Short mmCIF file of C-alpha atoms in Angstrom, two decimals:
data_model
loop_
_atom_site.label_atom_id
_atom_site.label_comp_id
_atom_site.label_asym_id
_atom_site.label_seq_id
_atom_site.Cartn_x
_atom_site.Cartn_y
_atom_site.Cartn_z
CA MET A 92 20.06 -13.05 -30.69
CA SER A 93 17.19 -11.24 -31.34
CA THR A 94 13.82 -10.19 -29.28
CA GLN A 95 12.17 -9.45 -32.33
CA THR A 96 9.89 -11.90 -34.16
CA SER A 97 8.52 -11.56 -37.93
CA THR A 98 4.84 -13.27 -38.66
CA PRO A 99 3.16 -13.35 -41.98
CA SER A 100 0.37 -10.97 -42.08
CA SER A 101 -2.74 -11.54 -43.99
CA SER A 102 -1.81 -9.45 -46.70
CA GLY A 103 1.32 -11.91 -46.75
CA GLN A 104 3.74 -9.03 -45.90
CA THR A 105 6.11 -9.58 -42.78
CA GLY A 106 4.21 -7.49 -39.86
CA PHE A 107 6.35 -6.96 -36.26
CA GLN A 108 5.97 -8.56 -32.99
CA LEU A 109 6.98 -7.11 -29.81
CA PRO A 110 8.06 -8.99 -27.50
CA ARG A 111 6.74 -10.20 -24.89
CA TRP A 112 8.55 -8.44 -21.99
CA ALA A 113 7.69 -5.19 -24.08
CA GLY A 114 3.99 -5.47 -22.98
CA SER A 115 4.32 -6.69 -19.39
CA PHE A 116 2.81 -4.32 -17.58
CA GLY A 117 6.09 -4.52 -15.27
CA PHE A 118 8.50 -3.13 -18.12
CA GLN A 119 5.31 -0.27 -18.82
CA ILE A 120 5.90 0.64 -15.74
CA ILE A 121 9.80 0.78 -15.18
CA ALA A 122 9.79 2.58 -19.17
CA ALA A 123 7.44 5.04 -17.22
CA LEU A 124 9.97 6.07 -14.30
CA VAL A 125 12.30 6.53 -17.08
CA VAL A 126 10.75 9.02 -18.88
CA GLY A 127 8.77 10.21 -16.13
CA LEU A 128 12.48 10.70 -14.74
CA GLY A 129 13.77 12.14 -17.62
CA LEU A 130 10.80 15.11 -18.22
CA GLY A 131 11.22 16.11 -14.88
CA LEU A 132 14.45 17.56 -15.00
CA LEU A 133 13.76 18.84 -18.43
CA ALA A 134 10.69 20.76 -16.50
CA LYS A 135 13.40 21.74 -13.51
CA TYR A 136 15.84 23.04 -15.37
CA THR A 137 14.19 24.92 -17.53
CA GLY A 138 12.80 27.00 -14.77
CA SER A 139 9.46 24.92 -13.10
CA THR A 140 9.05 25.74 -9.82
CA LYS A 141 6.20 24.54 -7.53
CA ALA A 142 4.94 28.16 -7.56
CA SER A 143 5.20 28.54 -11.31
CA PRO A 144 5.57 25.96 -13.43
CA ASN A 145 6.11 25.66 -16.88
CA GLY A 146 3.73 24.18 -19.52
CA LEU A 147 5.70 21.14 -19.38
CA GLY A 148 5.51 21.00 -15.43
CA ALA A 149 1.90 22.03 -15.29
CA THR A 150 1.38 19.22 -17.78
CA LEU A 151 2.55 16.63 -15.61
CA GLN A 152 0.68 18.13 -12.00
CA THR A 153 -1.97 17.57 -13.76
CA ILE A 154 -1.54 14.39 -15.23
CA GLY A 155 0.35 12.84 -12.02
CA SER A 156 -2.96 14.21 -9.89
CA SER A 157 -5.76 13.38 -12.15
CA TYR A 158 -4.52 9.94 -11.92
CA VAL A 159 -4.46 9.64 -8.29
CA SER A 160 -7.83 11.60 -8.31
CA LEU A 161 -9.10 8.46 -10.16
CA LEU A 162 -8.00 6.32 -7.80
CA GLN A 163 -9.51 8.12 -5.27
CA THR A 164 -12.89 8.21 -6.84
CA ALA A 165 -13.64 4.46 -6.30
CA VAL A 166 -11.89 4.33 -2.27
CA VAL A 167 -15.18 4.65 -0.61
CA PRO A 168 -17.31 2.00 -2.31
CA LEU A 169 -14.52 -0.37 -2.91
CA ILE A 170 -13.12 -0.42 0.93
CA PHE A 171 -17.65 -0.90 1.55
CA THR A 172 -17.96 -3.15 -0.26
CA ALA A 173 -15.00 -5.16 -0.43
CA VAL A 174 -14.43 -5.26 3.63
CA VAL A 175 -18.17 -6.79 3.54
CA SER A 176 -17.47 -10.04 0.94
CA SER A 177 -14.78 -10.35 2.83
CA ILE A 178 -16.45 -10.74 6.28
CA SER A 179 -19.62 -12.32 4.31
CA ASN A 180 -16.67 -15.42 2.57
CA LEU A 181 -15.94 -15.99 6.30
CA ARG A 182 -19.06 -17.85 6.52
CA GLU A 183 -16.52 -20.72 3.70
CA VAL A 184 -13.80 -20.35 6.01
CA SER A 185 -14.39 -23.37 9.33
CA ASN A 186 -11.41 -21.94 11.28
CA ALA A 187 -12.34 -18.08 10.79
CA ALA A 188 -11.16 -16.44 14.66
CA ARG A 189 -7.66 -18.41 13.58
CA LEU A 190 -6.92 -17.21 11.35
CA ALA A 191 -8.15 -14.24 11.85
CA TRP A 192 -6.26 -13.94 14.93
CA ASN A 193 -3.34 -15.18 13.62
CA THR A 194 -3.82 -12.25 11.07
CA LEU A 195 -3.13 -9.55 13.13
CA LEU A 196 -0.51 -11.22 14.99
CA TRP A 197 1.55 -11.33 12.48
CA PHE A 198 0.55 -7.94 11.62
CA ALA A 199 1.56 -6.76 15.25
CA ILE A 200 5.26 -8.44 14.59
CA THR A 201 6.54 -7.63 11.32
CA SER A 202 5.66 -4.49 12.56
CA LEU A 203 8.09 -4.69 15.73
CA VAL A 204 10.41 -5.93 13.31
CA ALA A 205 9.93 -2.63 10.94
CA VAL A 206 9.81 -0.62 14.10
CA LEU A 207 13.41 -2.03 15.90
CA ILE A 208 15.27 -2.06 13.16
CA GLY A 209 14.44 1.90 12.26
CA ILE A 210 15.17 2.80 16.01
CA GLY A 211 18.70 0.37 14.94
CA LEU A 212 19.10 2.97 12.04
CA GLY A 213 18.29 6.13 13.30
CA VAL A 214 20.92 5.67 16.94
CA LEU A 215 23.46 4.23 14.12
CA LEU A 216 23.48 7.13 11.25
CA GLN A 217 22.56 10.09 13.34
CA PRO A 218 20.75 11.61 10.59
CA GLY A 219 19.34 14.73 12.99
CA ALA A 220 22.98 15.32 13.20
CA ASN A 221 24.83 18.70 11.89
CA THR A 222 22.29 18.64 8.60
CA GLY A 223 23.13 21.88 8.14
CA ILE A 224 19.62 23.53 8.75
CA SER A 225 18.22 26.23 11.08
CA GLY A 226 16.58 24.70 13.35
CA GLU A 227 14.09 27.72 13.13
CA THR A 228 11.49 25.88 11.25
CA LYS A 229 7.62 26.97 11.41
CA GLU A 230 5.34 25.14 13.90
CA PHE A 231 2.83 22.75 12.33
CA ALA A 232 -0.16 24.03 11.51
CA GLY A 233 -1.73 20.53 10.33
CA LYS A 234 -3.84 17.64 12.06
CA SER A 235 -2.01 15.79 15.07
CA GLY A 236 -2.36 12.72 15.62
CA ASP A 237 -3.32 11.61 19.85
CA TRP A 238 -5.20 8.44 21.05
CA TRP A 239 -7.67 10.61 22.07
CA ALA A 240 -8.52 12.04 18.32
CA PHE A 241 -8.24 8.79 17.43
CA LEU A 242 -10.63 6.47 19.72
CA THR A 243 -13.60 9.19 18.85
CA GLY A 244 -12.07 8.87 15.29
CA LEU A 245 -14.13 5.51 15.43
CA PHE A 246 -18.14 6.66 15.60
CA PRO A 247 -19.05 7.69 12.57
CA LYS A 248 -21.04 11.04 11.95
CA ASN A 249 -22.63 9.78 8.73
CA PHE A 250 -23.45 6.94 7.28
CA LEU A 251 -20.58 7.15 3.85
CA GLY A 252 -18.23 8.86 6.57
CA LEU A 253 -17.64 11.59 4.81
CA GLY A 254 -16.96 15.08 5.97
CA ALA A 255 -17.35 18.41 4.34
CA SER A 256 -15.12 21.88 4.98
CA SER A 257 -16.07 25.21 2.75
CA THR A 258 -14.02 28.23 2.32
CA VAL A 259 -15.05 31.84 1.91
CA ALA A 260 -12.19 33.78 -0.96
CA GLU A 261 -12.08 37.59 -0.71
CA SER A 262 -14.06 37.78 -3.63
CA GLY A 263 -17.02 36.01 -1.83
CA ALA A 264 -16.86 32.50 -3.60
CA VAL A 265 -17.31 29.23 -1.67
CA THR A 266 -15.68 26.32 -2.35
CA THR A 267 -16.27 23.43 -0.67
CA ALA A 268 -14.15 20.12 0.17
CA VAL A 269 -15.33 16.71 0.46
CA SER A 270 -13.44 14.29 2.73
CA PHE A 271 -13.74 10.90 4.12
CA ASN A 272 -12.30 9.01 6.82
CA VAL A 273 -11.81 5.34 5.87
CA LEU A 274 -11.15 4.44 9.59
CA GLN A 275 -15.30 5.09 9.57
CA ILE A 276 -15.74 3.80 6.63
CA LEU A 277 -14.10 0.31 7.73
CA VAL A 278 -16.44 0.36 10.76
CA ILE A 279 -19.37 1.11 9.42
CA ALA A 280 -18.70 -2.25 6.69
CA ILE A 281 -17.82 -4.48 9.37
CA ALA A 282 -21.02 -3.53 11.46
CA VAL A 283 -22.63 -4.02 7.88
CA GLY A 284 -20.92 -7.25 6.91
CA ILE A 285 -21.58 -8.69 10.30
CA ALA A 286 -25.26 -8.16 10.84
CA ALA A 287 -25.94 -9.48 7.41
CA LEU A 288 -24.07 -12.58 9.04
CA LYS A 289 -26.30 -13.02 12.01
CA VAL A 290 -29.40 -11.79 9.39
CA GLY A 291 -29.22 -15.17 7.66
CA LYS A 292 -30.99 -16.13 4.62
CA GLN A 293 -32.33 -12.38 4.21
CA ALA A 294 -29.30 -10.80 4.62
CA GLU A 295 -29.23 -13.19 0.72
CA PRO A 296 -29.97 -10.62 -1.66
CA PHE A 297 -28.37 -7.84 -0.27
CA LEU A 298 -24.92 -10.00 0.48
CA ALA A 299 -25.53 -10.87 -3.72
CA LEU A 300 -25.95 -6.88 -4.62
CA ASN A 301 -22.56 -5.78 -2.23
CA ALA A 302 -20.32 -8.84 -4.50
CA SER A 303 -21.95 -7.35 -7.54
CA ALA A 304 -21.22 -4.22 -6.79
CA LEU A 305 -17.64 -4.79 -6.05
CA ALA A 306 -17.10 -6.59 -8.81
CA VAL A 307 -18.45 -3.65 -11.54
CA ILE A 308 -15.44 -1.17 -9.11
CA GLN A 309 -12.81 -3.61 -9.53
CA LYS A 310 -13.42 -3.81 -12.91
CA VAL A 311 -13.42 0.46 -13.07
CA LEU A 312 -10.76 0.07 -11.14
CA TRP A 313 -8.67 -2.23 -13.21
CA TRP A 314 -9.06 0.05 -15.93
CA ILE A 315 -7.95 2.85 -14.34
CA ILE A 316 -4.49 0.48 -12.65
CA ARG A 317 -3.92 0.01 -16.54
CA ILE A 318 -3.38 3.32 -17.95
CA ALA A 319 -1.25 3.63 -14.18
CA PRO A 320 1.93 4.19 -17.40
CA ILE A 321 0.52 7.16 -17.89
CA GLY A 322 -0.24 8.34 -14.28
CA THR A 323 3.34 7.65 -13.06
CA VAL A 324 5.26 10.02 -15.74
CA GLY A 325 3.11 12.94 -14.20
CA LEU A 326 3.57 11.30 -11.01
CA ILE A 327 7.42 10.88 -10.53
CA GLY A 328 8.65 13.87 -13.56
CA ASN A 329 6.41 15.97 -10.85
CA ALA A 330 8.11 14.99 -8.22
CA VAL A 331 11.48 15.58 -9.62
CA ALA A 332 10.64 18.84 -11.63
CA VAL A 333 9.22 20.20 -7.81
CA TYR A 334 12.09 18.40 -5.09
CA GLY A 335 14.83 17.41 -7.40
CA TRP A 336 17.58 16.66 -6.08
CA ASP A 337 18.20 19.61 -4.11
CA THR A 338 15.45 19.24 -0.92
CA ILE A 339 17.03 15.78 -0.76
CA GLY A 340 20.52 16.73 -0.83
CA SER A 341 19.74 19.34 2.40
CA LEU A 342 17.92 16.23 4.34
CA GLY A 343 20.68 13.58 2.86
CA LYS A 344 21.24 11.95 5.63
CA PHE A 345 17.85 11.41 6.87
CA THR A 346 16.78 9.92 3.60
CA VAL A 347 19.44 7.34 3.55
CA ALA A 348 18.14 5.94 6.27
CA ILE A 349 15.10 6.42 5.97
CA TYR A 350 15.37 4.39 2.56
CA ALA A 351 17.80 2.33 3.81
CA GLY A 352 15.56 0.93 6.38
CA LEU A 353 12.53 0.31 3.77
CA ALA A 354 15.06 -1.67 2.11
CA LEU A 355 16.33 -3.81 5.32
CA VAL A 356 12.79 -4.64 5.98
CA LEU A 357 11.57 -5.57 1.84
CA PHE A 358 14.25 -7.40 1.10
CA GLY A 359 15.63 -8.28 4.44
CA VAL A 360 13.40 -9.08 7.14
CA TYR A 361 10.63 -9.93 4.26
CA PRO A 362 12.66 -13.35 2.04
CA ALA A 363 13.45 -14.05 5.88
CA LEU A 364 10.19 -15.03 6.85
CA ILE A 365 8.81 -16.12 3.99
CA ARG A 366 12.59 -18.49 3.66
CA SER A 367 11.89 -19.74 7.59
CA HIS A 368 8.47 -20.70 6.15
CA GLY A 369 10.07 -22.97 3.30
CA LEU A 370 8.75 -21.10 0.97
CA SER A 371 10.19 -19.59 -2.67
CA VAL A 372 11.41 -15.90 -2.19
CA LYS A 373 12.12 -15.79 -5.81
CA GLN A 374 8.70 -16.00 -6.33
CA TYR A 375 7.58 -14.10 -3.63
CA PHE A 376 9.11 -11.55 -5.28
CA SER A 377 7.92 -12.62 -8.96
CA GLY A 378 4.36 -12.83 -7.62
CA VAL A 379 4.52 -9.23 -5.58
CA TRP A 380 6.11 -7.45 -7.67
CA PRO A 381 3.06 -5.73 -9.87
CA ALA A 382 1.55 -4.76 -6.91
CA VAL A 383 5.49 -3.42 -5.65
CA GLN A 384 5.40 -1.40 -8.45
CA LEU A 385 2.26 0.69 -8.94
CA ALA A 386 2.17 1.25 -4.84
CA PHE A 387 5.77 3.54 -5.22
CA VAL A 388 3.87 5.64 -8.20
CA SER A 389 0.55 5.76 -6.90
CA ARG A 390 1.70 6.03 -3.19
CA SER A 391 -1.40 4.37 -1.95
CA SER A 392 -2.29 1.53 -0.31
CA ILE A 393 -6.01 2.34 -0.75
CA GLY A 394 -5.71 2.46 -4.52
CA THR A 395 -3.67 -0.62 -4.90
CA LEU A 396 -5.58 -2.89 -2.73
CA PRO A 397 -7.68 -4.41 -5.94
CA LEU A 398 -4.29 -5.33 -7.65
CA THR A 399 -2.23 -6.36 -4.19
CA GLN A 400 -5.32 -9.31 -3.79
CA ARG A 401 -5.11 -9.69 -7.28
CA VAL A 402 -0.93 -11.19 -6.48
CA ALA A 403 -2.46 -12.95 -3.14
CA GLU A 404 -4.47 -14.47 -4.71
CA ARG A 405 -3.86 -15.48 -8.37
CA ASN A 406 0.27 -15.17 -7.64
CA LEU A 407 1.12 -16.26 -3.66
CA GLY A 408 -1.91 -18.77 -3.52
CA VAL A 409 -3.41 -17.22 -0.95
CA PRO A 410 -7.53 -18.41 -0.95
CA ARG A 411 -9.44 -15.97 -2.05
CA ALA A 412 -11.73 -16.31 1.11
CA TYR A 413 -9.14 -15.09 3.79
CA ALA A 414 -7.68 -12.87 0.88
CA SER A 415 -10.52 -10.76 0.46
CA PHE A 416 -10.91 -10.52 4.10
CA ALA A 417 -6.60 -9.72 5.22
CA VAL A 418 -5.99 -7.89 2.08
CA PRO A 419 -8.25 -5.13 2.87
CA LEU A 420 -7.58 -5.50 6.60
CA GLY A 421 -4.14 -5.02 5.94
CA ALA A 422 -4.30 -1.96 3.50
CA THR A 423 -5.95 0.21 5.99
CA THR A 424 -4.27 -1.09 8.84
CA LYS A 425 -0.35 -2.85 8.45
CA MET A 426 2.07 -0.09 7.26
CA ASP A 427 5.11 -0.97 8.20
CA GLY A 428 6.74 1.47 6.08
CA CYS A 429 4.48 4.02 7.46
CA ALA A 430 4.06 3.52 10.94
CA ALA A 431 6.66 0.92 11.79
CA ILE A 432 10.33 2.83 9.81
CA TYR A 433 9.27 6.27 9.38
CA PRO A 434 8.17 7.34 12.73
CA ALA A 435 10.87 5.94 14.65
CA ILE A 436 14.07 7.14 12.36
CA ALA A 437 11.92 10.05 12.04
CA ALA A 438 11.25 11.10 15.63
CA ILE A 439 14.84 10.35 16.24
CA PHE A 440 16.12 12.90 13.60
CA VAL A 441 13.55 15.24 15.54
CA ALA A 442 15.27 14.59 18.68
CA GLN A 443 18.85 14.98 17.90
CA PHE A 444 17.82 18.27 15.79
CA PHE A 445 16.87 19.96 18.64
CA GLY A 446 19.32 18.35 20.92
CA ILE A 447 16.89 16.12 22.56
CA GLN A 448 18.44 12.87 25.03
CA LEU A 449 15.84 9.92 23.90
CA ASP A 450 16.65 6.63 26.84
CA VAL A 451 15.08 3.61 26.81
CA SER A 452 11.72 4.03 27.82
CA LYS A 453 11.71 6.62 25.30
CA TYR A 454 13.11 3.72 22.44
CA LEU A 455 10.54 1.25 23.79
CA LEU A 456 7.16 4.18 23.98
CA ILE A 457 8.44 4.54 19.93
CA ALA A 458 8.24 1.17 19.23
CA LEU A 459 5.07 0.62 21.35
CA VAL A 460 3.03 3.60 19.28
CA SER A 461 4.68 2.11 16.15
CA VAL A 462 3.46 -1.50 16.73
CA LEU A 463 -0.67 0.07 17.87
CA GLY A 464 -1.16 2.77 16.51
CA SER A 465 -1.04 1.74 12.75
CA ALA A 466 -5.18 1.46 12.52
CA ALA A 467 -5.15 5.80 13.47
CA THR A 468 -3.68 6.12 10.26
CA ALA A 469 -6.18 4.86 8.65
CA GLY A 470 -7.93 7.52 6.30
CA THR A 471 -5.80 10.33 6.80
CA THR A 472 -2.20 11.30 5.82
CA GLY A 473 -0.78 7.83 6.70
CA ALA A 474 2.92 9.00 8.07
CA VAL A 475 1.86 12.71 8.76
CA VAL A 476 0.13 11.48 11.56
CA MET A 477 1.44 8.55 12.52
CA LEU A 478 4.84 11.52 12.99
CA THR A 479 3.01 13.08 15.06
CA LEU A 480 1.15 11.57 17.02
CA THR A 481 4.55 9.33 17.57
CA LEU A 482 6.63 13.18 18.83
CA SER A 483 3.00 13.56 20.84
CA THR A 484 2.97 11.52 23.12
CA LEU A 485 6.68 11.37 23.14
CA GLY A 486 6.94 14.60 24.06
CA LEU A 487 8.68 16.15 21.24
CA PRO A 488 8.27 19.09 19.09
CA LEU A 489 5.72 19.63 16.51
CA ALA A 490 7.96 21.39 14.78
CA GLY A 491 10.40 18.83 13.09
CA VAL A 492 6.96 17.87 11.19
CA GLY A 493 6.71 20.70 9.06
CA LEU A 494 11.05 20.79 8.17
CA LEU A 495 10.32 16.83 7.25
CA LEU A 496 6.88 17.66 5.11
CA ALA A 497 9.22 18.77 1.81
CA ILE A 498 11.12 15.10 0.83
CA ASP A 499 8.00 13.63 2.50
CA PRO A 500 6.81 13.03 -1.63
CA ILE A 501 9.66 11.20 -2.38
CA LEU A 502 10.26 9.56 1.53
CA ASP A 503 6.62 7.90 0.54
CA MET A 504 7.01 6.35 -2.58
CA GLY A 505 9.14 3.46 -0.54
CA ARG A 506 7.21 3.91 2.28
CA THR A 507 3.95 2.35 0.02
CA ALA A 508 5.92 -0.28 -1.64
CA VAL A 509 6.66 -1.67 1.79
CA ASN A 510 3.03 -1.30 3.34
CA VAL A 511 1.56 -3.37 0.36
CA ALA A 512 4.84 -5.25 0.39
CA GLY A 513 3.72 -6.16 3.52
CA GLN A 514 0.23 -6.85 3.65
CA ALA A 515 0.58 -9.24 0.52
CA LEU A 516 3.21 -11.25 2.73
CA VAL A 517 1.14 -11.79 5.92
CA PRO A 518 -1.89 -12.92 4.22
CA ALA A 519 1.01 -16.24 2.19
CA ILE A 520 2.46 -16.30 5.66
CA VAL A 521 -0.52 -17.13 7.94
CA ALA A 522 -1.91 -19.80 4.86
CA LYS A 523 1.03 -21.84 4.88
CA ARG A 524 1.16 -22.03 8.20
CA GLN A 525 -2.25 -23.10 8.42
CA GLY A 526 -2.36 -24.89 5.10
CA ILE A 527 -4.14 -23.26 2.99
CA LEU A 528 -1.85 -22.01 0.73
CA ASP A 529 -1.84 -23.15 -2.19
CA GLU A 530 1.62 -24.08 -3.66
CA GLY A 531 1.21 -25.23 -6.37
CA LEU A 532 -0.19 -21.97 -7.33
CA TYR A 533 1.93 -20.05 -5.40
CA ASN A 534 5.50 -21.59 -7.33
CA ALA A 535 4.05 -21.40 -10.77
CA PRO A 536 5.28 -19.17 -13.58
CA ARG A 537 4.36 -16.06 -13.41
CA SER A 538 2.30 -14.93 -16.79
CA GLY A 539 3.76 -11.18 -16.04
CA ASP A 540 0.17 -10.24 -16.49
CA PRO A 541 -2.02 -9.42 -13.48
CA PHE A 542 -5.15 -8.29 -15.51
CA THR A 543 -5.78 -12.04 -17.68
CA ASP A 544 -9.60 -11.87 -16.83
CA ASP A 545 -10.86 -13.93 -14.38
CA SER A 546 -12.34 -18.15 -16.25
CA PRO A 547 -14.39 -21.07 -14.96
CA ALA A 548 -10.83 -22.88 -14.75
CA GLU A 549 -8.41 -20.67 -13.01
CA GLU A 550 -11.82 -20.18 -10.12
CA ALA A 551 -11.69 -23.77 -10.04
CA ALA A 552 -7.23 -24.29 -9.65
CA GLU A 553 -7.70 -21.10 -7.38
CA GLY A 554 -6.38 -23.55 -4.92
CA PRO A 555 -7.07 -24.99 -1.57
CA SER A 556 -10.61 -24.32 0.06
CA VAL A 557 -10.09 -22.11 3.56
CA THR A 558 -12.00 -25.21 5.31
CA GLY A 559 -8.17 -26.96 4.68
CA GLU A 560 -9.51 -29.30 1.55
CA THR A 561 -6.84 -29.53 -0.45
CA PRO A 562 -8.01 -30.19 -4.13
CA THR A 563 -6.06 -33.32 -5.56
CA ASP A 564 -3.49 -33.07 -8.25
CA ARG A 565 -6.53 -34.67 -11.08
CA ASP A 566 -8.41 -31.82 -9.79
CA LEU A 567 -5.63 -29.03 -10.97
CA ALA A 568 -4.98 -31.08 -13.78
CA ASP A 569 -8.99 -31.10 -15.12
CA ALA A 570 -8.72 -27.43 -14.12
CA LYS A 571 -6.42 -26.04 -15.79
CA ALA A 572 -6.54 -28.22 -19.20
#
C-alpha cells in the first residue's frame, strides 16, 4: 500500500503530497540523527579532528554550537518569567502546599530508585576494572562540587545572577565572558514570585507584564525548537567526528553501564510507575517523546523546558497551573540521569579504577548525595559537578573526573533524555494521585505536532482545574466542537 497521495492542483495537474508522518517533528529528528551520523563519520574518516577539523567537521561544529547558543540565549529570561508565572498560578490552586510537597516527594523517590539501579549496575558490571587505560591521569582542574559552595552559591551577587570573567591574551587583547547561575536566578524568581503573591492586587500589572513576557519568550523558543532537526545534524555529526567509536571503546564497559542504567529507568521504572497508577504506558511515551528527542540532541533540560511543559499539559493532561510550577522546578532539580545514575556508576568506576574498596556506608552515602544533591548541579555543568560533589564527599580521587570527560558528551545525550522524561513523569503521577489529571486528554490520540498554536477551544478543553473541579463530558464536547 503506497503512502503517497496525489491531489489535483489549481492548474489541473497532479501534485505530490508527503505522508503525514514524514512532516512530524519526531520523524524529522530521527532523519536528522541519521544524516548527522553519516556526515560525522564522513568528516572523521576524511581527517577531521577536534584540534584541526576539516571543512565538513568545522561546519558541523559551527551548526551544533550555534544551535546550543540559540537555546542558551533565552535561558535567563525563560527561567525568571516561567518561575514567577508558575508561583503566581498557585493562586488558582486550592491545595498548592500539598501539590508542592508531593512533587518534591516523588522527585526524591524516583531519584532514589535511579541511584540504587546505578549502584547495582556498578557493583555487577565492574566498569572500572581492567579498562586497559593508564592510571596516570592529570588532576582535574575544573570546578569541584561541595556542600559549602552550594550553600554560598544560593545567594545572588546581583539581580540577574550574572557573572563575568576576563582573560588577557599575549597580544594584550582582553576577552570578557558572561555567565549565569541558574540556581541564583531560581532563588531570585522564587523570591519575586512569592513577594508578588503577598502584595496582592498592586502586583497584578507586574504579573500581567511577566505573563506577557513569558509568552513572547516561549514563542521565540518555539521558533528555535522548530529548527532542532538542523541543530541535530550539527550536534550528532560533530560528536561522531570528534569522539568517534575509539574513545567510547576505551571506556566501553563504563559506557554500557551508564546506558544500561538509563534504559532501565526510562523503559523499566517509569513504565512501572505509570502502570501502577492506572495509566497507559504507550500514551505516556507517545506523549513525552517529542521532548525526550529534543533533550537527547540538545543535551539541555533548560533548553527543552518549553517543550517539556507543552507535552505535560497537552499530551499528558497535567493542568497548566500545576505544570507551570512543577516542570520548571523539575528542569533545575529533577535529574535522574545526571544526578543519580551517572554519579553512582561513575563513583564506583573511579573507586575500582584506583583500586579503592567501598563499604556499605560508602554506598549509602552515594545514595544520600544523589537524592539530596540535584539542586547543587543547577546552573552548572550538571553531571560533572554532581560527580565531583560525590567523589569529594566519598574522599575518592578527583583525577577520575578528568578521565571520564572524554566521553561525557556521548553520555550526556542519554542522561538528559532521561532527565526530561522524569520531569514530565512526576507531574503526571502527582496530578493523577490528586485527582486533577485530565485522563481524557492523556488517552487521546496524538496529533504528532507539539507546535500547534493554542486556541480558545484547546484552552477550554485543557482538562480539570487544579482545584479538583472536573469538566463534564458535555463541556469537553462543546470545547472540541
